[in-house]
């Protein structure tokens, strides 16, 4: 395995133990809470399951670092464990953090409901408008935090400007790279200090575990790991085994999802019952030029509005679909569909939702690995029924 190998090769071979354990082709599950004392002289080096240092943890860390082209990586019990622990390893009482204004719900709630109690203040920024960031900076600001592709309108921030701004103001730049996955975007290559992931989504890809990761500069990853050792949000070895298995097909899955999502977005954009389609791969998307320049693919996530802005008709449309499962989450092999007004953005009033572009007929789609033709055919039959209902 050479460091110049392509990502498909790294997904299989990077970080693997040599020699293999008892010759096993697959890394076994190390179902052992504790390990023989080997003369370790630092608490964090003691080999104990919560200290994130079983082979199931360290092999995943090495593989994740290799595929994002970063110095180091670690895994955690969930995406939120990775994100909250990352924040808490950098921020302390009196500090301040800048964040993109349309964050993943769990991150938004942690920042607005939990950080103030710890004496940590925050401000939201419009991540597409770097000129507006300067007036939000304080001498206590420590982090600037964005998401590669933001839910549910699939906006893409001015990513290089985030890196530049962090350098100028000596902040830690962090990006939640869950939606893009390391196949489409590798933050370390652009100069981000850290990236965080919900491995529950694309990295595992099979909707059967919860997990998280933090990837980036070695010094920072080390302090996140030490904080996780204290907070205890450690990934279970069984989940680590499934994540390791799921990651091997990451490139195959994501490339198919990129291709399929683009075809579906193009199909929907031409359909007379559809108002607007939000997909960075479409020329009509406000972030298309940015995404094209920085990403290797536009991802598997898209959203669209039915022309008829009616919650009842939209719910009926979702029920008429045969293949996509109506469920939250994303990034798995099965296509999932949701209506953000009733799921991720239920906490906002209808008027507030409308202000940020989330109408009652907005639908979010996570493209699975089913045949694209079958998904389009399914949309076709369901949209035909919408058209008959509307014209009646
Ligand atoms: C799901 C998700 C998270 C949280 O991850 P969990 O594994 O559910 O804790 C964070 N960020 C984004 C963008 C997500 O989609």
mmCIF file of C-alpha atoms and ligand atoms in Angstrom:
data_model
loop_
_atom_site.group_PDB
_atom_site.id
_atom_site.type_symbol
_atom_site.label_atom_id
_atom_site.label_comp_id
_atom_site.label_asym_id
_atom_site.label_seq_id
_atom_site.Cartn_x
_atom_site.Cartn_y
_atom_site.Cartn_z
ATOM 1 C CA UNK A 1 0.000 0.000 0.000
ATOM 2 C CA UNK A 2 1.594 3.281 -1.095
ATOM 3 C CA UNK A 3 0.393 6.739 -0.116
ATOM 4 C CA UNK A 4 -0.125 7.532 -3.820
ATOM 5 C CA UNK A 5 -2.765 4.793 -4.129
ATOM 6 C CA UNK A 6 -6.235 5.896 -5.180
ATOM 7 C CA UNK A 7 -9.086 6.158 -2.690
ATOM 8 C CA UNK A 8 -10.671 2.831 -3.782
ATOM 9 C CA UNK A 9 -7.413 1.075 -2.850
ATOM 10 C CA UNK A 10 -7.022 3.013 0.394
ATOM 11 C CA UNK A 11 -10.561 2.055 1.461
ATOM 12 C CA UNK A 12 -9.550 -1.605 1.292
ATOM 13 C CA UNK A 13 -5.908 -1.537 2.422
ATOM 14 C CA UNK A 14 -5.044 1.652 4.324
ATOM 15 C CA UNK A 15 -4.501 1.282 8.058
ATOM 16 C CA UNK A 16 -4.901 -2.509 8.106
ATOM 17 C CA UNK A 17 -2.855 -4.454 10.662
ATOM 18 C CA UNK A 18 0.311 -6.109 9.364
ATOM 19 C CA UNK A 19 0.764 -8.954 10.015
ATOM 20 C CA UNK A 20 -2.945 -9.836 9.801
ATOM 21 C CA UNK A 21 -4.407 -11.217 13.031
ATOM 22 C CA UNK A 22 -3.962 -15.028 12.822
ATOM 23 C CA UNK A 23 -3.960 -14.581 9.041
ATOM 24 C CA UNK A 24 -7.600 -13.436 9.012
ATOM 25 C CA UNK A 25 -8.457 -11.499 5.837
ATOM 26 C CA UNK A 26 -10.892 -9.367 7.811
ATOM 27 C CA UNK A 27 -10.038 -7.449 10.974
ATOM 28 C CA UNK A 28 -11.808 -9.359 13.790
ATOM 29 C CA UNK A 29 -14.000 -7.700 16.401
ATOM 30 C CA UNK A 30 -11.839 -7.135 19.491
ATOM 31 C CA UNK A 31 -14.465 -7.904 22.098
ATOM 32 C CA UNK A 32 -12.180 -7.268 25.041
ATOM 33 C CA UNK A 33 -12.657 -4.448 27.510
ATOM 34 C CA UNK A 34 -9.111 -4.496 28.737
ATOM 35 C CA UNK A 35 -5.640 -5.576 27.597
ATOM 36 C CA UNK A 36 -2.462 -6.806 29.271
ATOM 37 C CA UNK A 37 -0.402 -4.004 30.773
ATOM 38 C CA UNK A 38 2.539 -3.276 28.499
ATOM 39 C CA UNK A 39 4.487 -0.676 30.481
ATOM 40 C CA UNK A 40 2.391 2.350 29.318
ATOM 41 C CA UNK A 41 3.293 5.494 31.271
ATOM 42 C CA UNK A 42 0.444 7.788 30.153
ATOM 43 C CA UNK A 43 -3.185 7.329 31.237
ATOM 44 C CA UNK A 44 -4.403 7.736 27.642
ATOM 45 C CA UNK A 45 -2.087 4.964 26.418
ATOM 46 C CA UNK A 46 -3.441 2.322 28.789
ATOM 47 C CA UNK A 47 -5.133 -0.233 26.596
ATOM 48 C CA UNK A 48 -8.757 -0.086 27.655
ATOM 49 C CA UNK A 49 -11.898 -0.042 25.531
ATOM 50 C CA UNK A 50 -13.113 3.465 26.534
ATOM 51 C CA UNK A 51 -9.708 4.963 25.725
ATOM 52 C CA UNK A 52 -10.399 4.511 21.999
ATOM 53 C CA UNK A 53 -7.316 2.391 21.372
ATOM 54 C CA UNK A 54 -8.457 -1.137 20.493
ATOM 55 C CA UNK A 55 -7.437 -2.260 16.979
ATOM 56 C CA UNK A 56 -11.062 -1.697 15.879
ATOM 57 C CA UNK A 57 -10.644 1.997 16.776
ATOM 58 C CA UNK A 58 -7.103 2.588 15.581
ATOM 59 C CA UNK A 59 -7.459 0.840 12.210
ATOM 60 C CA UNK A 60 -10.576 2.903 11.418
ATOM 61 C CA UNK A 61 -8.764 6.081 12.451
ATOM 62 C CA UNK A 62 -5.829 5.322 10.152
ATOM 63 C CA UNK A 63 -8.128 4.463 7.240
ATOM 64 C CA UNK A 64 -10.249 7.609 7.657
ATOM 65 C CA UNK A 65 -7.133 9.805 7.786
ATOM 66 C CA UNK A 66 -5.799 8.136 4.611
ATOM 67 C CA UNK A 67 -8.998 8.588 2.589
ATOM 68 C CA UNK A 68 -9.352 12.287 3.502
ATOM 69 C CA UNK A 69 -5.637 12.930 2.981
ATOM 70 C CA UNK A 70 -5.328 14.133 6.591
ATOM 71 C CA UNK A 71 -2.729 13.601 9.323
ATOM 72 C CA UNK A 72 -4.959 11.753 11.801
ATOM 73 C CA UNK A 73 -8.507 10.643 12.597
ATOM 74 C CA UNK A 74 -10.555 9.097 15.375
ATOM 75 C CA UNK A 75 -14.016 7.569 15.671
ATOM 76 C CA UNK A 76 -16.767 8.237 18.229
ATOM 77 C CA UNK A 77 -20.060 6.685 19.306
ATOM 78 C CA UNK A 78 -22.115 9.020 17.065
ATOM 79 C CA UNK A 79 -21.804 12.041 14.817
ATOM 80 C CA UNK A 80 -23.023 14.195 17.701
ATOM 81 C CA UNK A 81 -20.432 12.642 20.055
ATOM 82 C CA UNK A 82 -17.741 13.598 17.517
ATOM 83 C CA UNK A 83 -19.103 17.131 17.030
ATOM 84 C CA UNK A 84 -19.795 17.957 20.704
ATOM 85 C CA UNK A 85 -16.468 16.473 21.838
ATOM 86 C CA UNK A 86 -14.591 18.384 19.127
ATOM 87 C CA UNK A 87 -16.174 21.655 20.275
ATOM 88 C CA UNK A 88 -15.493 20.913 23.958
ATOM 89 C CA UNK A 89 -11.852 20.046 23.254
ATOM 90 C CA UNK A 90 -11.278 23.554 21.867
ATOM 91 C CA UNK A 91 -13.784 25.808 23.654
ATOM 92 C CA UNK A 92 -13.879 26.770 27.308
ATOM 93 C CA UNK A 93 -15.682 29.348 29.434
ATOM 94 C CA UNK A 94 -15.595 32.825 27.866
ATOM 95 C CA UNK A 95 -14.898 31.572 24.346
ATOM 96 C CA UNK A 96 -16.949 32.308 21.233
ATOM 97 C CA UNK A 97 -17.740 30.285 18.091
ATOM 98 C CA UNK A 98 -18.925 31.327 14.609
ATOM 99 C CA UNK A 99 -21.252 28.911 12.804
ATOM 100 C CA UNK A 100 -23.060 28.659 9.500
ATOM 101 C CA UNK A 101 -26.700 29.689 9.968
ATOM 102 C CA UNK A 102 -28.492 26.574 8.623
ATOM 103 C CA UNK A 103 -26.887 23.781 10.646
ATOM 104 C CA UNK A 104 -27.811 20.140 11.191
ATOM 105 C CA UNK A 105 -30.545 20.190 13.883
ATOM 106 C CA UNK A 106 -28.553 18.310 16.537
ATOM 107 C CA UNK A 107 -25.558 20.631 16.153
ATOM 108 C CA UNK A 108 -27.816 23.698 16.228
ATOM 109 C CA UNK A 109 -29.472 22.501 19.445
ATOM 110 C CA UNK A 110 -26.160 21.639 21.140
ATOM 111 C CA UNK A 111 -24.764 25.090 20.327
ATOM 112 C CA UNK A 112 -27.844 27.112 21.261
ATOM 113 C CA UNK A 113 -29.075 25.059 24.258
ATOM 114 C CA UNK A 114 -25.939 23.546 25.848
ATOM 115 C CA UNK A 115 -22.965 25.819 25.116
ATOM 116 C CA UNK A 116 -24.403 28.974 26.793
ATOM 117 C CA UNK A 117 -24.688 27.060 30.108
ATOM 118 C CA UNK A 118 -20.935 26.424 29.882
ATOM 119 C CA UNK A 119 -20.265 30.135 29.336
ATOM 120 C CA UNK A 120 -19.557 29.719 25.599
ATOM 121 C CA UNK A 121 -21.132 32.236 23.213
ATOM 122 C CA UNK A 122 -21.980 31.861 19.526
ATOM 123 C CA UNK A 123 -22.951 33.833 16.434
ATOM 124 C CA UNK A 124 -24.381 32.611 13.159
ATOM 125 C CA UNK A 125 -22.951 33.714 9.817
ATOM 126 C CA UNK A 126 -24.197 33.650 6.247
ATOM 127 C CA UNK A 127 -21.601 31.190 4.944
ATOM 128 C CA UNK A 128 -22.015 32.388 1.337
ATOM 129 C CA UNK A 129 -21.098 35.981 2.207
ATOM 130 C CA UNK A 130 -17.503 36.186 3.567
ATOM 131 C CA UNK A 131 -17.614 40.011 3.642
ATOM 132 C CA UNK A 132 -20.193 39.798 6.447
ATOM 133 C CA UNK A 133 -18.051 37.602 8.763
ATOM 134 C CA UNK A 134 -15.560 40.238 9.917
ATOM 135 C CA UNK A 135 -18.097 42.152 11.992
ATOM 136 C CA UNK A 136 -18.989 38.994 13.966
ATOM 137 C CA UNK A 137 -15.416 38.201 15.046
ATOM 138 C CA UNK A 138 -14.386 38.790 18.669
ATOM 139 C CA UNK A 139 -11.068 38.408 20.413
ATOM 140 C CA UNK A 140 -12.602 35.361 22.182
ATOM 141 C CA UNK A 141 -13.553 33.636 18.885
ATOM 142 C CA UNK A 142 -11.903 30.217 18.584
ATOM 143 C CA UNK A 143 -13.729 28.291 15.840
ATOM 144 C CA UNK A 144 -15.404 28.879 12.486
ATOM 145 C CA UNK A 145 -17.752 25.986 11.651
ATOM 146 C CA UNK A 146 -19.593 25.180 8.415
ATOM 147 C CA UNK A 147 -21.129 22.196 6.583
ATOM 148 C CA UNK A 148 -19.920 21.148 3.110
ATOM 149 C CA UNK A 149 -23.483 20.801 1.828
ATOM 150 C CA UNK A 150 -26.249 22.190 4.044
ATOM 151 C CA UNK A 151 -29.668 20.674 4.583
ATOM 152 C CA UNK A 152 -32.270 20.935 3.049
ATOM 153 C CA UNK A 153 -31.522 23.347 0.160
ATOM 154 C CA UNK A 154 -28.047 21.840 -0.478
ATOM 155 C CA UNK A 155 -26.247 25.164 -0.218
ATOM 156 C CA UNK A 156 -22.432 25.133 -0.369
ATOM 157 C CA UNK A 157 -20.483 27.744 1.669
ATOM 158 C CA UNK A 158 -17.497 29.729 0.388
ATOM 159 C CA UNK A 159 -15.196 26.960 1.646
ATOM 160 C CA UNK A 160 -11.753 28.417 0.717
ATOM 161 C CA UNK A 161 -12.811 31.734 2.296
ATOM 162 C CA UNK A 162 -13.552 29.857 5.548
ATOM 163 C CA UNK A 163 -10.000 28.424 5.555
ATOM 164 C CA UNK A 164 -8.526 31.848 4.760
ATOM 165 C CA UNK A 165 -10.610 33.619 7.415
ATOM 166 C CA UNK A 166 -9.547 31.066 10.039
ATOM 167 C CA UNK A 167 -5.864 31.598 9.147
ATOM 168 C CA UNK A 168 -6.158 35.373 9.312
ATOM 169 C CA UNK A 169 -7.906 35.337 12.694
ATOM 170 C CA UNK A 170 -6.116 32.291 14.158
ATOM 171 C CA UNK A 171 -9.309 30.246 14.449
ATOM 172 C CA UNK A 172 -9.734 26.502 14.081
ATOM 173 C CA UNK A 173 -11.624 25.823 10.818
ATOM 174 C CA UNK A 174 -14.019 22.885 11.068
ATOM 175 C CA UNK A 175 -16.364 21.469 8.423
ATOM 176 C CA UNK A 176 -19.090 18.845 8.806
ATOM 177 C CA UNK A 177 -18.336 16.766 5.701
ATOM 178 C CA UNK A 178 -21.141 14.211 6.210
ATOM 179 C CA UNK A 179 -23.218 15.110 3.114
ATOM 180 C CA UNK A 180 -20.284 15.237 0.664
ATOM 181 C CA UNK A 181 -18.366 12.224 2.058
ATOM 182 C CA UNK A 182 -14.592 11.910 1.524
ATOM 183 C CA UNK A 183 -15.232 10.664 -2.023
ATOM 184 C CA UNK A 184 -16.579 14.035 -3.159
ATOM 185 C CA UNK A 185 -14.609 16.386 -0.902
ATOM 186 C CA UNK A 186 -11.488 16.110 1.254
ATOM 187 C CA UNK A 187 -11.362 19.128 3.583
ATOM 188 C CA UNK A 188 -7.705 18.679 4.625
ATOM 189 C CA UNK A 189 -6.617 19.115 0.998
ATOM 190 C CA UNK A 190 -8.270 22.556 0.982
ATOM 191 C CA UNK A 191 -6.581 23.461 4.290
ATOM 192 C CA UNK A 192 -9.343 22.822 6.840
ATOM 193 C CA UNK A 193 -7.982 22.022 10.307
ATOM 194 C CA UNK A 194 -10.674 19.442 11.093
ATOM 195 C CA UNK A 195 -13.602 17.693 9.471
ATOM 196 C CA UNK A 196 -16.341 15.882 11.359
ATOM 197 C CA UNK A 197 -18.693 13.174 10.115
ATOM 198 C CA UNK A 198 -21.774 11.298 11.075
ATOM 199 C CA UNK A 199 -20.545 7.832 10.034
ATOM 200 C CA UNK A 200 -24.187 6.774 10.466
ATOM 201 C CA UNK A 201 -24.697 8.165 6.950
ATOM 202 C CA UNK A 202 -22.470 7.626 3.862
ATOM 203 C CA UNK A 203 -19.346 6.276 5.563
ATOM 204 C CA UNK A 204 -21.170 3.216 6.912
ATOM 205 C CA UNK A 205 -23.829 3.444 4.227
ATOM 206 C CA UNK A 206 -26.201 0.704 5.383
ATOM 207 C CA UNK A 207 -28.458 2.484 7.907
ATOM 208 C CA UNK A 208 -27.591 -0.066 10.600
ATOM 209 C CA UNK A 209 -25.233 1.681 13.061
ATOM 210 C CA UNK A 210 -24.638 5.044 14.703
ATOM 211 C CA UNK A 211 -21.099 6.432 14.628
ATOM 212 C CA UNK A 212 -19.022 9.560 14.189
ATOM 213 C CA UNK A 213 -15.533 10.673 13.235
ATOM 214 C CA UNK A 214 -13.167 13.616 13.571
ATOM 215 C CA UNK A 215 -10.390 13.907 10.970
ATOM 216 C CA UNK A 216 -7.567 16.431 10.528
ATOM 217 C CA UNK A 217 -4.440 17.913 12.131
ATOM 218 C CA UNK A 218 -2.733 15.387 14.433
ATOM 219 C CA UNK A 219 -2.426 17.708 17.448
ATOM 220 C CA UNK A 220 -6.118 18.635 17.319
ATOM 221 C CA UNK A 221 -7.293 15.037 16.763
ATOM 222 C CA UNK A 222 -5.197 13.986 19.755
ATOM 223 C CA UNK A 223 -6.866 16.528 22.013
ATOM 224 C CA UNK A 224 -10.339 15.516 20.720
ATOM 225 C CA UNK A 225 -9.474 11.863 21.497
ATOM 226 C CA UNK A 226 -8.328 12.783 25.019
ATOM 227 C CA UNK A 227 -11.545 14.729 25.600
ATOM 228 C CA UNK A 228 -13.538 11.730 24.317
ATOM 229 C CA UNK A 229 -11.599 9.477 26.710
ATOM 230 C CA UNK A 230 -12.975 11.656 29.531
ATOM 231 C CA UNK A 231 -16.512 12.139 28.215
ATOM 232 C CA UNK A 232 -16.809 8.471 27.282
ATOM 233 C CA UNK A 233 -18.536 8.679 23.871
ATOM 234 C CA UNK A 234 -16.513 5.736 22.574
ATOM 235 C CA UNK A 235 -17.545 3.654 19.558
ATOM 236 C CA UNK A 236 -18.486 0.066 20.368
ATOM 237 C CA UNK A 237 -16.271 -2.583 18.653
ATOM 238 C CA UNK A 238 -19.319 -4.175 16.959
ATOM 239 C CA UNK A 239 -20.272 -0.834 15.420
ATOM 240 C CA UNK A 240 -16.608 -0.331 14.460
ATOM 241 C CA UNK A 241 -16.620 -3.691 12.671
ATOM 242 C CA UNK A 242 -19.749 -2.762 10.688
ATOM 243 C CA UNK A 243 -18.375 0.699 9.851
ATOM 244 C CA UNK A 244 -15.121 -0.881 8.661
ATOM 245 C CA UNK A 245 -17.083 -3.278 6.470
ATOM 246 C CA UNK A 246 -19.392 -0.563 5.147
ATOM 247 C CA UNK A 247 -16.524 1.794 4.271
ATOM 248 C CA UNK A 248 -14.952 -0.681 1.859
ATOM 249 C CA UNK A 249 -17.711 0.046 -0.687
ATOM 250 C CA UNK A 250 -17.870 3.808 -0.023
ATOM 251 C CA UNK A 251 -16.424 4.832 -3.395
ATOM 252 C CA UNK A 252 -18.677 2.443 -5.349
ATOM 253 C CA UNK A 253 -21.780 3.559 -3.501
ATOM 254 C CA UNK A 254 -21.116 7.299 -3.574
ATOM 255 C CA UNK A 255 -20.153 7.377 -7.274
ATOM 256 C CA UNK A 256 -23.395 5.567 -8.135
ATOM 257 C CA UNK A 257 -25.352 7.916 -5.867
ATOM 258 C CA UNK A 258 -23.704 10.978 -7.486
ATOM 259 C CA UNK A 259 -24.699 9.775 -10.941
ATOM 260 C CA UNK A 260 -28.177 8.662 -9.982
ATOM 261 C CA UNK A 261 -29.004 11.843 -8.031
ATOM 262 C CA UNK A 262 -27.952 14.010 -10.977
ATOM 263 C CA UNK A 263 -30.195 12.067 -13.390
ATOM 264 C CA UNK A 264 -33.118 12.211 -10.963
ATOM 265 C CA UNK A 265 -32.598 15.955 -10.374
ATOM 266 C CA UNK A 266 -32.535 16.573 -14.142
ATOM 267 C CA UNK A 267 -35.680 14.485 -14.602
ATOM 268 C CA UNK A 268 -37.531 16.314 -11.811
ATOM 269 C CA UNK A 269 -36.456 19.748 -13.046
ATOM 270 C CA UNK A 270 -38.196 19.094 -16.376
ATOM 271 C CA UNK A 271 -41.412 17.737 -14.840
ATOM 272 C CA UNK A 272 -44.481 19.987 -15.044
ATOM 273 C CA UNK A 273 -45.703 19.099 -11.513
ATOM 274 C CA UNK A 274 -42.381 20.161 -9.940
ATOM 275 C CA UNK A 275 -41.625 23.749 -8.962
ATOM 276 C CA UNK A 276 -37.995 23.919 -7.936
ATOM 277 C CA UNK A 277 -35.178 21.363 -7.587
ATOM 278 C CA UNK A 278 -32.244 21.971 -5.216
ATOM 279 C CA UNK A 279 -29.190 19.993 -6.285
ATOM 280 C CA UNK A 280 -25.668 21.447 -6.568
ATOM 281 C CA UNK A 281 -25.144 19.441 -9.762
ATOM 282 C CA UNK A 282 -27.833 21.435 -11.601
ATOM 283 C CA UNK A 283 -26.778 24.622 -13.384
ATOM 284 C CA UNK A 284 -29.817 26.326 -11.865
ATOM 285 C CA UNK A 285 -28.464 25.804 -8.307
ATOM 286 C CA UNK A 286 -26.931 28.962 -6.742
ATOM 287 C CA UNK A 287 -23.845 26.999 -5.565
ATOM 288 C CA UNK A 288 -23.313 25.034 -8.812
ATOM 289 C CA UNK A 289 -20.108 26.837 -9.851
ATOM 290 C CA UNK A 290 -18.591 26.435 -6.380
ATOM 291 C CA UNK A 291 -19.514 22.768 -6.098
ATOM 292 C CA UNK A 292 -18.150 22.082 -9.585
ATOM 293 C CA UNK A 293 -14.837 23.689 -8.733
ATOM 294 C CA UNK A 294 -14.272 22.040 -5.340
ATOM 295 C CA UNK A 295 -16.080 18.688 -5.390
ATOM 296 C CA UNK A 296 -15.413 15.460 -7.286
ATOM 297 C CA UNK A 297 -19.152 14.772 -7.344
ATOM 298 C CA UNK A 298 -22.338 16.555 -6.279
ATOM 299 C CA UNK A 299 -23.545 13.942 -3.798
ATOM 300 C CA UNK A 300 -26.672 11.860 -3.372
ATOM 301 C CA UNK A 301 -28.839 14.439 -1.578
ATOM 302 C CA UNK A 302 -31.420 16.604 -3.311
ATOM 303 C CA UNK A 303 -34.642 18.396 -2.475
ATOM 304 C CA UNK A 304 -37.543 19.666 -4.571
ATOM 305 C CA UNK A 305 -40.922 21.359 -4.313
ATOM 306 C CA UNK A 306 -44.180 20.242 -5.811
ATOM 307 C CA UNK A 307 -45.671 23.146 -7.780
ATOM 308 C CA UNK A 308 -48.846 22.821 -5.736
ATOM 309 C CA UNK A 309 -47.854 24.140 -2.299
ATOM 310 C CA UNK A 310 -50.077 21.887 -0.239
ATOM 311 C CA UNK A 311 -49.043 19.701 2.707
ATOM 312 C CA UNK A 312 -51.826 17.154 2.099
ATOM 313 C CA UNK A 313 -51.017 16.676 -1.585
ATOM 314 C CA UNK A 314 -47.309 16.381 -0.776
ATOM 315 C CA UNK A 315 -47.924 13.733 1.894
ATOM 316 C CA UNK A 316 -50.160 11.856 -0.544
ATOM 317 C CA UNK A 317 -47.321 11.996 -3.105
ATOM 318 C CA UNK A 318 -44.876 10.528 -0.566
ATOM 319 C CA UNK A 319 -47.315 7.707 0.215
ATOM 320 C CA UNK A 320 -47.812 6.934 -3.479
ATOM 321 C CA UNK A 321 -44.087 6.323 -4.002
ATOM 322 C CA UNK A 322 -43.296 2.606 -3.892
ATOM 323 C CA UNK A 323 -39.492 2.532 -3.534
ATOM 324 C CA UNK A 324 -38.197 5.377 -1.322
ATOM 325 C CA UNK A 325 -38.902 4.780 2.353
ATOM 326 C CA UNK A 326 -40.402 7.719 4.188
ATOM 327 C CA UNK A 327 -37.874 8.070 7.030
ATOM 328 C CA UNK A 328 -35.350 10.546 8.412
ATOM 329 C CA UNK A 329 -31.569 10.112 8.003
ATOM 330 C CA UNK A 330 -29.650 9.633 4.752
ATOM 331 C CA UNK A 331 -26.678 8.126 2.993
ATOM 332 C CA UNK A 332 -27.767 4.470 3.026
ATOM 333 C CA UNK A 333 -28.163 1.965 0.209
ATOM 334 C CA UNK A 334 -31.951 2.410 0.274
ATOM 335 C CA UNK A 335 -33.510 5.660 -0.963
ATOM 336 C CA UNK A 336 -35.148 7.679 1.811
ATOM 337 C CA UNK A 337 -37.589 10.549 1.485
ATOM 338 C CA UNK A 338 -38.869 13.134 3.988
ATOM 339 C CA UNK A 339 -40.809 16.365 4.145
ATOM 340 C CA UNK A 340 -38.530 18.733 6.158
ATOM 341 C CA UNK A 341 -41.519 20.779 7.418
ATOM 342 C CA UNK A 342 -42.625 17.695 9.384
ATOM 343 C CA UNK A 343 -39.182 16.341 10.316
ATOM 344 C CA UNK A 344 -35.904 18.293 10.495
ATOM 345 C CA UNK A 345 -37.574 21.733 10.627
ATOM 346 C CA UNK A 346 -40.733 20.936 12.610
ATOM 347 C CA UNK A 347 -39.465 23.140 15.449
ATOM 348 C CA UNK A 348 -39.825 26.325 13.336
ATOM 349 C CA UNK A 349 -43.084 28.196 12.635
ATOM 350 C CA UNK A 350 -44.466 27.993 9.095
ATOM 351 C CA UNK A 351 -43.524 31.653 8.529
ATOM 352 C CA UNK A 352 -39.956 31.119 9.772
ATOM 353 C CA UNK A 353 -39.613 28.040 7.582
ATOM 354 C CA UNK A 354 -40.805 29.982 4.547
ATOM 355 C CA UNK A 355 -38.204 32.699 5.263
ATOM 356 C CA UNK A 356 -35.393 30.148 4.904
ATOM 357 C CA UNK A 357 -36.942 28.565 1.831
ATOM 358 C CA UNK A 358 -38.677 25.543 3.385
ATOM 359 C CA UNK A 359 -42.224 25.382 2.041
ATOM 360 C CA UNK A 360 -44.855 22.792 2.979
ATOM 361 C CA UNK A 361 -44.323 21.068 -0.366
ATOM 362 C CA UNK A 362 -40.529 20.773 -0.032
ATOM 363 C CA UNK A 363 -39.374 17.162 -0.182
ATOM 364 C CA UNK A 364 -35.863 15.889 0.634
ATOM 365 C CA UNK A 365 -34.534 12.824 -1.121
ATOM 366 C CA UNK A 366 -31.534 10.664 -0.178
ATOM 367 C CA UNK A 367 -30.612 8.634 -3.259
ATOM 368 C CA UNK A 368 -29.929 4.965 -2.565
ATOM 369 C CA UNK A 369 -28.229 2.468 -4.854
ATOM 370 C CA UNK A 370 -31.385 1.158 -6.546
ATOM 371 C CA UNK A 371 -31.444 1.314 -10.365
ATOM 372 C CA UNK A 372 -31.896 4.955 -11.391
ATOM 373 C CA UNK A 373 -34.493 3.964 -14.024
ATOM 374 C CA UNK A 374 -36.651 2.283 -11.382
ATOM 375 C CA UNK A 375 -36.540 5.339 -9.108
ATOM 376 C CA UNK A 376 -37.459 7.665 -11.999
ATOM 377 C CA UNK A 377 -40.304 5.369 -13.044
ATOM 378 C CA UNK A 378 -41.570 5.442 -9.457
ATOM 379 C CA UNK A 379 -41.455 9.257 -9.374
ATOM 380 C CA UNK A 380 -43.250 9.296 -12.730
ATOM 381 C CA UNK A 381 -46.220 7.220 -11.500
ATOM 382 C CA UNK A 382 -46.503 9.173 -8.236
ATOM 383 C CA UNK A 383 -46.307 12.571 -9.983
ATOM 384 C CA UNK A 384 -48.965 11.490 -12.481
ATOM 385 C CA UNK A 385 -51.315 10.901 -9.538
ATOM 386 C CA UNK A 386 -50.461 14.356 -8.124
ATOM 387 C CA UNK A 387 -51.343 15.945 -11.485
ATOM 388 C CA UNK A 388 -54.740 14.154 -11.593
ATOM 389 C CA UNK A 389 -55.533 15.217 -8.003
ATOM 390 C CA UNK A 390 -54.637 18.843 -8.745
ATOM 391 C CA UNK A 391 -56.649 19.051 -11.998
ATOM 392 C CA UNK A 392 -59.737 17.473 -10.445
HETATM 393 C C1 LIG B 1 -26.854 12.897 11.087
HETATM 394 C C2 LIG B 1 -25.962 14.081 11.062
HETATM 395 C C3 LIG B 1 -25.228 14.463 12.198
HETATM 396 C C4 LIG B 1 -25.355 13.734 13.526
HETATM 397 O O1 LIG B 1 -24.894 12.437 13.450
HETATM 398 P P1 LIG B 1 -25.407 11.233 14.411
HETATM 399 O O2 LIG B 1 -24.605 10.089 13.925
HETATM 400 O O3 LIG B 1 -26.886 11.092 14.181
HETATM 401 O O4 LIG B 1 -25.098 11.636 15.802
HETATM 402 C C5 LIG B 1 -24.394 15.551 12.090
HETATM 403 N N1 LIG B 1 -24.280 16.254 10.942
HETATM 404 C C6 LIG B 1 -24.979 15.938 9.845
HETATM 405 C C7 LIG B 1 -24.810 16.747 8.604
HETATM 406 C C8 LIG B 1 -25.843 14.834 9.857
HETATM 407 O O5 LIG B 1 -26.537 14.525 8.763
#
